[in-house]
Amino acid sequence: MTILIADDDHDDRLFMEQALRQNGFSQTIQFVEDGEELMEYLRHEGRFLDQNVPWPNLLILDLNMPRKNGFQALEEIKDDPKLRRLPVIVMTTSSADEDVVKTYNLGVNSFVTKPFNFSRLVEMVGALKTYWMDTVKLP
């Protein structure tokens, strides 16, 4: 099992990895820093062209990223027949109703707002891990 995290904030990436590890996730965690890099990873292009990067079983996607934001990347993923089955969880600082509606209209599988403290993040990641990795059958 591989989780791909697309987030431009170094601290948020570090906290997510720590929260996953504290919840017993010992498999591969990959990181990209923006939507362009995300799409290159998924399509094995750019700096990922000659790399043997693992296919993610789950994508955790931030909305506010440079070069290509999460909305744009999500739309590309869900419009691409080779990528659209990838389960995508949006995890962002936004709690705006219009962002929730827009991401679901684009085909997101879950939308969660990033918590502001680490203990809550650990709880939230534990719930996500239980559901997405221990309960559902992924493609």
mmCIF file of N, CA and C in Angstrom:
data_model
loop_
_atom_site.group_PDB
_atom_site.id
_atom_site.type_symbol
_atom_site.label_atom_id
_atom_site.label_comp_id
_atom_site.label_asym_id
_atom_site.label_seq_id
_atom_site.Cartn_x
_atom_site.Cartn_y
_atom_site.Cartn_z
ATOM 1 N N MET A 1 0.852 -1.181 0.000
ATOM 2 C CA MET A 1 0.000 0.000 0.000
ATOM 3 C C MET A 1 0.891 1.235 0.000
ATOM 4 N N THR A 2 0.563 2.178 -0.852
ATOM 5 C CA THR A 2 1.297 3.439 -0.940
ATOM 6 C C THR A 2 0.312 4.594 -0.832
ATOM 7 N N ILE A 3 0.653 5.553 0.005
ATOM 8 C CA ILE A 3 -0.115 6.794 0.098
ATOM 9 C C ILE A 3 0.716 7.891 -0.529
ATOM 10 N N LEU A 4 0.096 8.656 -1.409
ATOM 11 C CA LEU A 4 0.727 9.819 -2.022
ATOM 12 C C LEU A 4 0.102 11.060 -1.410
ATOM 13 N N ILE A 5 0.948 11.950 -0.898
ATOM 14 C CA ILE A 5 0.474 13.188 -0.283
ATOM 15 C C ILE A 5 0.952 14.358 -1.131
ATOM 16 N N ALA A 6 0.000 15.158 -1.609
ATOM 17 C CA ALA A 6 0.307 16.342 -2.408
ATOM 18 C C ALA A 6 0.020 17.569 -1.557
ATOM 19 N N ASP A 7 1.088 18.201 -1.080
ATOM 20 C CA ASP A 7 0.947 19.357 -0.198
ATOM 21 C C ASP A 7 2.218 20.180 -0.300
ATOM 22 N N ASP A 8 2.074 21.483 -0.484
ATOM 23 C CA ASP A 8 3.250 22.334 -0.635
ATOM 24 C C ASP A 8 3.884 22.739 0.688
ATOM 25 N N ASP A 9 3.214 22.511 1.799
ATOM 26 C CA ASP A 9 3.721 22.930 3.107
ATOM 27 C C ASP A 9 4.559 21.812 3.744
ATOM 28 N N HIS A 10 5.845 22.088 3.928
ATOM 29 C CA HIS A 10 6.769 21.091 4.468
ATOM 30 C C HIS A 10 6.314 20.570 5.831
ATOM 31 N N ASP A 11 5.896 21.479 6.709
ATOM 32 C CA ASP A 11 5.453 21.067 8.042
ATOM 33 C C ASP A 11 4.219 20.177 7.974
ATOM 34 N N ASP A 12 3.270 20.525 7.112
ATOM 35 C CA ASP A 12 2.066 19.693 6.973
ATOM 36 C C ASP A 12 2.419 18.296 6.478
ATOM 37 N N ARG A 13 3.372 18.200 5.549
ATOM 38 C CA ARG A 13 3.799 16.879 5.071
ATOM 39 C C ARG A 13 4.427 16.075 6.216
ATOM 40 N N LEU A 14 5.270 16.733 6.992
ATOM 41 C CA LEU A 14 5.921 16.077 8.122
ATOM 42 C C LEU A 14 4.898 15.608 9.153
ATOM 43 N N PHE A 15 3.941 16.473 9.479
ATOM 44 C CA PHE A 15 2.909 16.111 10.456
ATOM 45 C C PHE A 15 2.051 14.956 9.953
ATOM 46 N N MET A 16 1.718 14.966 8.664
ATOM 47 C CA MET A 16 0.921 13.867 8.104
ATOM 48 C C MET A 16 1.676 12.550 8.199
ATOM 49 N N GLU A 17 2.942 12.579 7.865
ATOM 50 C CA GLU A 17 3.731 11.351 7.959
ATOM 51 C C GLU A 17 3.784 10.866 9.404
ATOM 52 N N GLN A 18 4.026 11.760 10.347
ATOM 53 C CA GLN A 18 4.077 11.374 11.753
ATOM 54 C C GLN A 18 2.729 10.826 12.219
ATOM 55 N N ALA A 19 1.646 11.452 11.810
ATOM 56 C CA ALA A 19 0.311 10.990 12.208
ATOM 57 C C ALA A 19 0.022 9.601 11.631
ATOM 58 N N LEU A 20 0.406 9.371 10.383
ATOM 59 C CA LEU A 20 0.224 8.048 9.790
ATOM 60 C C LEU A 20 1.045 7.001 10.526
ATOM 61 N N ARG A 21 2.290 7.319 10.812
ATOM 62 C CA ARG A 21 3.169 6.370 11.515
ATOM 63 C C ARG A 21 2.634 6.087 12.923
ATOM 64 N N GLN A 22 2.136 7.116 13.611
ATOM 65 C CA GLN A 22 1.587 6.899 14.954
ATOM 66 C C GLN A 22 0.341 6.017 14.922
ATOM 67 N N ASN A 23 -0.321 5.976 13.764
ATOM 68 C CA ASN A 23 -1.497 5.119 13.609
ATOM 69 C C ASN A 23 -1.141 3.755 13.022
ATOM 70 N N GLY A 24 0.134 3.438 13.015
ATOM 71 C CA GLY A 24 0.562 2.107 12.606
ATOM 72 C C GLY A 24 0.749 1.902 11.125
ATOM 73 N N PHE A 25 0.722 2.970 10.339
ATOM 74 C CA PHE A 25 0.940 2.823 8.896
ATOM 75 C C PHE A 25 2.437 2.691 8.658
ATOM 76 N N SER A 26 2.861 1.528 8.202
ATOM 77 C CA SER A 26 4.294 1.278 8.019
ATOM 78 C C SER A 26 4.688 1.159 6.547
ATOM 79 N N GLN A 27 3.718 1.269 5.662
ATOM 80 C CA GLN A 27 4.001 1.145 4.244
ATOM 81 C C GLN A 27 4.562 2.461 3.682
ATOM 82 N N THR A 28 4.620 2.543 2.372
ATOM 83 C CA THR A 28 5.258 3.656 1.680
ATOM 84 C C THR A 28 4.399 4.914 1.700
ATOM 85 N N ILE A 29 5.044 6.028 1.983
ATOM 86 C CA ILE A 29 4.425 7.350 1.869
ATOM 87 C C ILE A 29 5.288 8.148 0.901
ATOM 88 N N GLN A 30 4.678 8.640 -0.157
ATOM 89 C CA GLN A 30 5.362 9.465 -1.143
ATOM 90 C C GLN A 30 4.814 10.885 -1.052
ATOM 91 N N PHE A 31 5.642 11.867 -1.411
ATOM 92 C CA PHE A 31 5.241 13.261 -1.332
ATOM 93 C C PHE A 31 5.523 13.986 -2.638
ATOM 94 N N VAL A 32 4.611 14.867 -3.001
ATOM 95 C CA VAL A 32 4.836 15.844 -4.065
ATOM 96 C C VAL A 32 4.416 17.194 -3.516
ATOM 97 N N GLU A 33 4.974 18.269 -4.098
ATOM 98 C CA GLU A 33 4.805 19.591 -3.503
ATOM 99 C C GLU A 33 3.826 20.509 -4.213
ATOM 100 N N ASP A 34 3.342 20.115 -5.368
ATOM 101 C CA ASP A 34 2.350 20.941 -6.063
ATOM 102 C C ASP A 34 1.620 20.096 -7.096
ATOM 103 N N GLY A 35 0.615 20.693 -7.711
ATOM 104 C CA GLY A 35 -0.208 19.960 -8.658
ATOM 105 C C GLY A 35 0.522 19.508 -9.913
ATOM 106 N N GLU A 36 1.471 20.314 -10.370
ATOM 107 C CA GLU A 36 2.260 19.913 -11.542
ATOM 108 C C GLU A 36 3.075 18.662 -11.232
ATOM 109 N N GLU A 37 3.743 18.682 -10.085
ATOM 110 C CA GLU A 37 4.552 17.532 -9.681
ATOM 111 C C GLU A 37 3.663 16.305 -9.454
ATOM 112 N N LEU A 38 2.477 16.515 -8.912
ATOM 113 C CA LEU A 38 1.521 15.427 -8.718
ATOM 114 C C LEU A 38 1.187 14.751 -10.040
ATOM 115 N N MET A 39 0.857 15.540 -11.040
ATOM 116 C CA MET A 39 0.479 14.962 -12.322
ATOM 117 C C MET A 39 1.670 14.273 -12.988
ATOM 118 N N GLU A 40 2.871 14.844 -12.832
ATOM 119 C CA GLU A 40 4.069 14.187 -13.361
ATOM 120 C C GLU A 40 4.288 12.838 -12.675
ATOM 121 N N TYR A 41 4.079 12.789 -11.370
ATOM 122 C CA TYR A 41 4.220 11.536 -10.627
ATOM 123 C C TYR A 41 3.230 10.500 -11.163
ATOM 124 N N LEU A 42 1.956 10.889 -11.242
ATOM 125 C CA LEU A 42 0.924 9.941 -11.667
ATOM 126 C C LEU A 42 1.104 9.472 -13.102
ATOM 127 N N ARG A 43 1.674 10.328 -13.942
ATOM 128 C CA ARG A 43 1.862 9.985 -15.358
ATOM 129 C C ARG A 43 3.283 9.530 -15.675
ATOM 130 N N HIS A 44 4.125 9.437 -14.667
ATOM 131 C CA HIS A 44 5.538 9.054 -14.844
ATOM 132 C C HIS A 44 6.213 9.945 -15.871
ATOM 133 N N GLU A 45 6.079 11.246 -15.679
ATOM 134 C CA GLU A 45 6.679 12.240 -16.565
ATOM 135 C C GLU A 45 7.662 13.090 -15.767
ATOM 136 N N GLY A 46 8.335 14.010 -16.471
ATOM 137 C CA GLY A 46 9.246 14.938 -15.805
ATOM 138 C C GLY A 46 10.300 14.200 -15.005
ATOM 139 N N ARG A 47 10.499 14.616 -13.764
ATOM 140 C CA ARG A 47 11.544 13.980 -12.946
ATOM 141 C C ARG A 47 11.179 12.549 -12.549
ATOM 142 N N PHE A 48 9.949 12.134 -12.789
ATOM 143 C CA PHE A 48 9.515 10.771 -12.471
ATOM 144 C C PHE A 48 9.565 9.844 -13.688
ATOM 145 N N LEU A 49 10.045 10.366 -14.817
ATOM 146 C CA LEU A 49 10.037 9.622 -16.077
ATOM 147 C C LEU A 49 10.769 8.291 -15.965
ATOM 148 N N ASP A 50 11.970 8.307 -15.438
ATOM 149 C CA ASP A 50 12.772 7.093 -15.378
ATOM 150 C C ASP A 50 12.794 6.460 -13.996
ATOM 151 N N GLN A 51 11.959 6.950 -13.108
ATOM 152 C CA GLN A 51 11.933 6.395 -11.758
ATOM 153 C C GLN A 51 10.858 5.319 -11.648
ATOM 154 N N ASN A 52 11.123 4.370 -10.810
ATOM 155 C CA ASN A 52 10.157 3.310 -10.556
ATOM 156 C C ASN A 52 9.352 3.693 -9.319
ATOM 157 N N VAL A 53 8.497 4.698 -9.458
ATOM 158 C CA VAL A 53 7.705 5.162 -8.322
ATOM 159 C C VAL A 53 6.475 4.274 -8.161
ATOM 160 N N PRO A 54 6.133 3.950 -6.925
ATOM 161 C CA PRO A 54 4.980 3.073 -6.717
ATOM 162 C C PRO A 54 3.666 3.773 -7.031
ATOM 163 N N TRP A 55 2.744 3.013 -7.585
ATOM 164 C CA TRP A 55 1.408 3.555 -7.838
ATOM 165 C C TRP A 55 0.717 3.734 -6.493
ATOM 166 N N PRO A 56 0.122 4.916 -6.250
ATOM 167 C CA PRO A 56 -0.546 5.128 -4.964
ATOM 168 C C PRO A 56 -1.887 4.396 -4.895
ATOM 169 N N ASN A 57 -2.183 3.892 -3.707
ATOM 170 C CA ASN A 57 -3.491 3.315 -3.457
ATOM 171 C C ASN A 57 -4.461 4.385 -2.998
ATOM 172 N N LEU A 58 -3.899 5.516 -2.549
ATOM 173 C CA LEU A 58 -4.697 6.602 -2.000
ATOM 174 C C LEU A 58 -3.927 7.898 -2.162
ATOM 175 N N LEU A 59 -4.633 8.961 -2.546
ATOM 176 C CA LEU A 59 -4.039 10.296 -2.676
ATOM 177 C C LEU A 59 -4.662 11.220 -1.646
ATOM 178 N N ILE A 60 -3.815 11.887 -0.873
ATOM 179 C CA ILE A 60 -4.274 12.943 0.029
ATOM 180 C C ILE A 60 -3.838 14.255 -0.601
ATOM 181 N N LEU A 61 -4.804 15.083 -0.931
ATOM 182 C CA LEU A 61 -4.590 16.252 -1.786
ATOM 183 C C LEU A 61 -4.940 17.550 -1.076
ATOM 184 N N ASP A 62 -3.983 18.468 -1.032
ATOM 185 C CA ASP A 62 -4.243 19.820 -0.548
ATOM 186 C C ASP A 62 -4.803 20.636 -1.713
ATOM 187 N N LEU A 63 -5.641 21.603 -1.418
ATOM 188 C CA LEU A 63 -6.205 22.439 -2.487
ATOM 189 C C LEU A 63 -5.320 23.627 -2.836
ATOM 190 N N ASN A 64 -4.679 24.201 -1.839
ATOM 191 C CA ASN A 64 -3.915 25.438 -2.034
ATOM 192 C C ASN A 64 -2.446 25.128 -2.262
ATOM 193 N N MET A 65 -2.101 24.943 -3.534
ATOM 194 C CA MET A 65 -0.723 24.648 -3.919
ATOM 195 C C MET A 65 -0.343 25.535 -5.097
ATOM 196 N N PRO A 66 0.966 25.794 -5.256
ATOM 197 C CA PRO A 66 1.413 26.611 -6.382
ATOM 198 C C PRO A 66 1.399 25.828 -7.696
ATOM 199 N N ARG A 67 1.608 26.550 -8.767
ATOM 200 C CA ARG A 67 1.694 26.045 -10.141
ATOM 201 C C ARG A 67 0.406 25.419 -10.634
ATOM 202 N N LYS A 68 -0.116 24.444 -9.942
ATOM 203 C CA LYS A 68 -1.412 23.856 -10.273
ATOM 204 C C LYS A 68 -2.060 23.520 -8.942
ATOM 205 N N ASN A 69 -3.229 24.101 -8.696
ATOM 206 C CA ASN A 69 -3.848 23.881 -7.388
ATOM 207 C C ASN A 69 -4.567 22.525 -7.348
ATOM 208 N N GLY A 70 -5.074 22.194 -6.175
ATOM 209 C CA GLY A 70 -5.731 20.906 -5.987
ATOM 210 C C GLY A 70 -6.977 20.727 -6.828
ATOM 211 N N PHE A 71 -7.732 21.809 -7.045
ATOM 212 C CA PHE A 71 -8.927 21.719 -7.889
ATOM 213 C C PHE A 71 -8.538 21.303 -9.307
ATOM 214 N N GLN A 72 -7.518 21.968 -9.840
ATOM 215 C CA GLN A 72 -7.079 21.680 -11.203
ATOM 216 C C GLN A 72 -6.548 20.254 -11.321
ATOM 217 N N ALA A 73 -5.746 19.839 -10.341
ATOM 218 C CA ALA A 73 -5.200 18.475 -10.371
ATOM 219 C C ALA A 73 -6.323 17.444 -10.242
ATOM 220 N N LEU A 74 -7.258 17.684 -9.333
ATOM 221 C CA LEU A 74 -8.386 16.768 -9.159
ATOM 222 C C LEU A 74 -9.182 16.623 -10.449
ATOM 223 N N GLU A 75 -9.442 17.734 -11.115
ATOM 224 C CA GLU A 75 -10.180 17.684 -12.370
ATOM 225 C C GLU A 75 -9.431 16.851 -13.411
ATOM 226 N N GLU A 76 -8.112 17.042 -13.516
ATOM 227 C CA GLU A 76 -7.324 16.251 -14.467
ATOM 228 C C GLU A 76 -7.353 14.769 -14.123
ATOM 229 N N ILE A 77 -7.234 14.459 -12.845
ATOM 230 C CA ILE A 77 -7.234 13.064 -12.409
ATOM 231 C C ILE A 77 -8.562 12.398 -12.760
ATOM 232 N N LYS A 78 -9.655 13.046 -12.440
ATOM 233 C CA LYS A 78 -10.966 12.437 -12.651
ATOM 234 C C LYS A 78 -11.392 12.444 -14.121
ATOM 235 N N ASP A 79 -10.751 13.276 -14.942
ATOM 236 C CA ASP A 79 -11.037 13.277 -16.379
ATOM 237 C C ASP A 79 -10.201 12.260 -17.154
ATOM 238 N N ASP A 80 -9.186 11.708 -16.520
ATOM 239 C CA ASP A 80 -8.266 10.786 -17.191
ATOM 240 C C ASP A 80 -8.683 9.343 -16.888
ATOM 241 N N PRO A 81 -9.068 8.577 -17.918
ATOM 242 C CA PRO A 81 -9.507 7.191 -17.687
ATOM 243 C C PRO A 81 -8.459 6.330 -16.973
ATOM 244 N N LYS A 82 -7.180 6.640 -17.113
ATOM 245 C CA LYS A 82 -6.129 5.860 -16.468
ATOM 246 C C LYS A 82 -5.951 6.231 -14.997
ATOM 247 N N LEU A 83 -6.446 7.396 -14.604
ATOM 248 C CA LEU A 83 -6.219 7.885 -13.247
ATOM 249 C C LEU A 83 -7.486 7.958 -12.401
ATOM 250 N N ARG A 84 -8.643 7.966 -13.030
ATOM 251 C CA ARG A 84 -9.883 8.318 -12.322
ATOM 252 C C ARG A 84 -10.278 7.377 -11.194
ATOM 253 N N ARG A 85 -9.767 6.157 -11.194
ATOM 254 C CA ARG A 85 -10.116 5.230 -10.113
ATOM 255 C C ARG A 85 -9.328 5.477 -8.831
ATOM 256 N N LEU A 86 -8.304 6.316 -8.910
ATOM 257 C CA LEU A 86 -7.491 6.614 -7.733
ATOM 258 C C LEU A 86 -8.353 7.314 -6.685
ATOM 259 N N PRO A 87 -8.498 6.737 -5.502
ATOM 260 C CA PRO A 87 -9.265 7.404 -4.444
ATOM 261 C C PRO A 87 -8.535 8.669 -3.977
ATOM 262 N N VAL A 88 -9.280 9.763 -3.902
ATOM 263 C CA VAL A 88 -8.696 11.054 -3.536
ATOM 264 C C VAL A 88 -9.407 11.607 -2.309
ATOM 265 N N ILE A 89 -8.609 11.928 -1.296
ATOM 266 C CA ILE A 89 -9.106 12.619 -0.118
ATOM 267 C C ILE A 89 -8.543 14.026 -0.160
ATOM 268 N N VAL A 90 -9.408 15.010 -0.198
ATOM 269 C CA VAL A 90 -8.946 16.387 -0.066
ATOM 270 C C VAL A 90 -8.801 16.673 1.415
ATOM 271 N N MET A 91 -7.605 17.121 1.790
ATOM 272 C CA MET A 91 -7.345 17.546 3.164
ATOM 273 C C MET A 91 -6.736 18.937 3.060
ATOM 274 N N THR A 92 -7.505 19.921 3.493
ATOM 275 C CA THR A 92 -7.131 21.304 3.276
ATOM 276 C C THR A 92 -7.521 22.160 4.473
ATOM 277 N N THR A 93 -7.004 23.367 4.525
ATOM 278 C CA THR A 93 -7.373 24.281 5.608
ATOM 279 C C THR A 93 -8.752 24.881 5.385
ATOM 280 N N SER A 94 -9.247 24.794 4.179
ATOM 281 C CA SER A 94 -10.545 25.385 3.849
ATOM 282 C C SER A 94 -11.685 24.578 4.452
ATOM 283 N N SER A 95 -12.690 25.296 4.898
ATOM 284 C CA SER A 95 -13.942 24.638 5.285
ATOM 285 C C SER A 95 -15.109 25.308 4.562
ATOM 286 N N ALA A 96 -14.785 26.068 3.523
ATOM 287 C CA ALA A 96 -15.797 26.802 2.764
ATOM 288 C C ALA A 96 -16.722 25.842 2.024
ATOM 289 N N ASP A 97 -18.017 26.085 2.160
ATOM 290 C CA ASP A 97 -19.009 25.225 1.509
ATOM 291 C C ASP A 97 -18.777 25.127 0.005
ATOM 292 N N GLU A 98 -18.398 26.246 -0.623
ATOM 293 C CA GLU A 98 -18.198 26.213 -2.075
ATOM 294 C C GLU A 98 -17.025 25.311 -2.458
ATOM 295 N N ASP A 99 -15.985 25.212 -1.605
ATOM 296 C CA ASP A 99 -14.874 24.305 -1.886
ATOM 297 C C ASP A 99 -15.309 22.849 -1.736
ATOM 298 N N VAL A 100 -16.126 22.573 -0.730
ATOM 299 C CA VAL A 100 -16.645 21.224 -0.525
ATOM 300 C C VAL A 100 -17.471 20.807 -1.735
ATOM 301 N N VAL A 101 -18.409 21.649 -2.135
ATOM 302 C CA VAL A 101 -19.281 21.331 -3.267
ATOM 303 C C VAL A 101 -18.470 21.177 -4.553
ATOM 304 N N LYS A 102 -17.537 22.090 -4.778
ATOM 305 C CA LYS A 102 -16.741 22.039 -6.013
ATOM 306 C C LYS A 102 -15.924 20.745 -6.090
ATOM 307 N N THR A 103 -15.289 20.339 -4.977
ATOM 308 C CA THR A 103 -14.476 19.125 -5.027
ATOM 309 C C THR A 103 -15.341 17.884 -5.230
ATOM 310 N N TYR A 104 -16.499 17.830 -4.588
ATOM 311 C CA TYR A 104 -17.383 16.674 -4.813
ATOM 312 C C TYR A 104 -17.906 16.663 -6.240
ATOM 313 N N ASN A 105 -18.193 17.831 -6.797
ATOM 314 C CA ASN A 105 -18.613 17.890 -8.198
ATOM 315 C C ASN A 105 -17.507 17.415 -9.134
ATOM 316 N N LEU A 106 -16.253 17.596 -8.717
ATOM 317 C CA LEU A 106 -15.118 17.145 -9.527
ATOM 318 C C LEU A 106 -14.801 15.660 -9.308
ATOM 319 N N GLY A 107 -15.447 15.037 -8.323
ATOM 320 C CA GLY A 107 -15.283 13.602 -8.131
ATOM 321 C C GLY A 107 -14.439 13.177 -6.946
ATOM 322 N N VAL A 108 -14.180 14.074 -5.993
ATOM 323 C CA VAL A 108 -13.398 13.692 -4.817
ATOM 324 C C VAL A 108 -14.140 12.612 -4.034
ATOM 325 N N ASN A 109 -13.389 11.761 -3.345
ATOM 326 C CA ASN A 109 -14.003 10.697 -2.554
ATOM 327 C C ASN A 109 -14.305 11.130 -1.128
ATOM 328 N N SER A 110 -13.508 12.039 -0.588
ATOM 329 C CA SER A 110 -13.727 12.576 0.758
ATOM 330 C C SER A 110 -13.131 13.975 0.846
ATOM 331 N N PHE A 111 -13.735 14.790 1.689
ATOM 332 C CA PHE A 111 -13.240 16.146 1.945
ATOM 333 C C PHE A 111 -13.137 16.310 3.450
ATOM 334 N N VAL A 112 -11.939 16.627 3.940
ATOM 335 C CA VAL A 112 -11.751 16.888 5.360
ATOM 336 C C VAL A 112 -10.952 18.177 5.530
ATOM 337 N N THR A 113 -11.259 18.884 6.589
ATOM 338 C CA THR A 113 -10.536 20.108 6.912
ATOM 339 C C THR A 113 -9.393 19.762 7.858
ATOM 340 N N LYS A 114 -8.204 20.275 7.540
ATOM 341 C CA LYS A 114 -7.038 20.020 8.379
ATOM 342 C C LYS A 114 -7.289 20.574 9.777
ATOM 343 N N PRO A 115 -7.020 19.765 10.769
ATOM 344 C CA PRO A 115 -7.161 20.266 12.143
ATOM 345 C C PRO A 115 -5.985 21.177 12.496
ATOM 346 N N PHE A 116 -6.177 21.969 13.534
ATOM 347 C CA PHE A 116 -5.152 22.933 13.916
ATOM 348 C C PHE A 116 -4.234 22.438 15.022
ATOM 349 N N ASN A 117 -4.440 21.216 15.499
ATOM 350 C CA ASN A 117 -3.481 20.677 16.463
ATOM 351 C C ASN A 117 -3.151 19.233 16.106
ATOM 352 N N PHE A 118 -1.964 18.825 16.520
ATOM 353 C CA PHE A 118 -1.441 17.532 16.104
ATOM 354 C C PHE A 118 -2.239 16.358 16.664
ATOM 355 N N SER A 119 -2.688 16.452 17.898
ATOM 356 C CA SER A 119 -3.434 15.322 18.472
ATOM 357 C C SER A 119 -4.729 15.080 17.700
ATOM 358 N N ARG A 120 -5.381 16.145 17.269
ATOM 359 C CA ARG A 120 -6.599 15.989 16.457
ATOM 360 C C ARG A 120 -6.251 15.404 15.083
ATOM 361 N N LEU A 121 -5.105 15.811 14.522
ATOM 362 C CA LEU A 121 -4.662 15.248 13.243
ATOM 363 C C LEU A 121 -4.441 13.745 13.378
ATOM 364 N N VAL A 122 -3.814 13.320 14.456
ATOM 365 C CA VAL A 122 -3.586 11.894 14.681
ATOM 366 C C VAL A 122 -4.922 11.153 14.737
ATOM 367 N N GLU A 123 -5.905 11.709 15.447
ATOM 368 C CA GLU A 123 -7.232 11.092 15.515
ATOM 369 C C GLU A 123 -7.869 10.995 14.131
ATOM 370 N N MET A 124 -7.815 12.102 13.383
ATOM 371 C CA MET A 124 -8.432 12.143 12.060
ATOM 372 C C MET A 124 -7.758 11.154 11.110
ATOM 373 N N VAL A 125 -6.451 11.130 11.127
ATOM 374 C CA VAL A 125 -5.715 10.209 10.259
ATOM 375 C C VAL A 125 -6.011 8.767 10.655
ATOM 376 N N GLY A 126 -6.175 8.524 11.948
ATOM 377 C CA GLY A 126 -6.540 7.180 12.398
ATOM 378 C C GLY A 126 -7.881 6.749 11.825
ATOM 379 N N ALA A 127 -8.842 7.653 11.836
ATOM 380 C CA ALA A 127 -10.162 7.344 11.272
ATOM 381 C C ALA A 127 -10.066 7.109 9.766
ATOM 382 N N LEU A 128 -9.294 7.951 9.075
ATOM 383 C CA LEU A 128 -9.113 7.779 7.630
ATOM 384 C C LEU A 128 -8.419 6.451 7.332
ATOM 385 N N LYS A 129 -7.392 6.135 8.116
ATOM 386 C CA LYS A 129 -6.677 4.873 7.920
ATOM 387 C C LYS A 129 -7.614 3.686 8.128
ATOM 388 N N THR A 130 -8.383 3.722 9.191
ATOM 389 C CA THR A 130 -9.313 2.625 9.458
ATOM 390 C C THR A 130 -10.275 2.432 8.291
ATOM 391 N N TYR A 131 -10.829 3.523 7.799
ATOM 392 C CA TYR A 131 -11.796 3.410 6.706
ATOM 393 C C TYR A 131 -11.124 3.029 5.392
ATOM 394 N N TRP A 132 -10.126 3.828 4.953
ATOM 395 C CA TRP A 132 -9.558 3.669 3.616
ATOM 396 C C TRP A 132 -8.590 2.504 3.484
ATOM 397 N N MET A 133 -7.949 2.099 4.578
ATOM 398 C CA MET A 133 -6.952 1.042 4.449
ATOM 399 C C MET A 133 -7.360 -0.272 5.090
ATOM 400 N N ASP A 134 -8.254 -0.219 6.064
ATOM 401 C CA ASP A 134 -8.634 -1.432 6.773
ATOM 402 C C ASP A 134 -10.053 -1.908 6.436
ATOM 403 N N THR A 135 -10.897 -1.037 5.892
ATOM 404 C CA THR A 135 -12.302 -1.369 5.695
ATOM 405 C C THR A 135 -12.670 -1.541 4.222
ATOM 406 N N VAL A 136 -12.456 -0.522 3.418
ATOM 407 C CA VAL A 136 -12.903 -0.581 2.026
ATOM 408 C C VAL A 136 -11.941 -1.384 1.166
ATOM 409 N N LYS A 137 -12.466 -1.894 0.068
ATOM 410 C CA LYS A 137 -11.628 -2.574 -0.930
ATOM 411 C C LYS A 137 -11.304 -1.550 -1.999
ATOM 412 N N LEU A 138 -10.023 -1.313 -2.180
ATOM 413 C CA LEU A 138 -9.573 -0.320 -3.155
ATOM 414 C C LEU A 138 -9.259 -0.987 -4.486
ATOM 415 N N PRO A 139 -9.396 -0.211 -5.571
ATOM 416 C CA PRO A 139 -9.091 -0.796 -6.894
ATOM 417 C C PRO A 139 -7.600 -1.102 -7.063
#
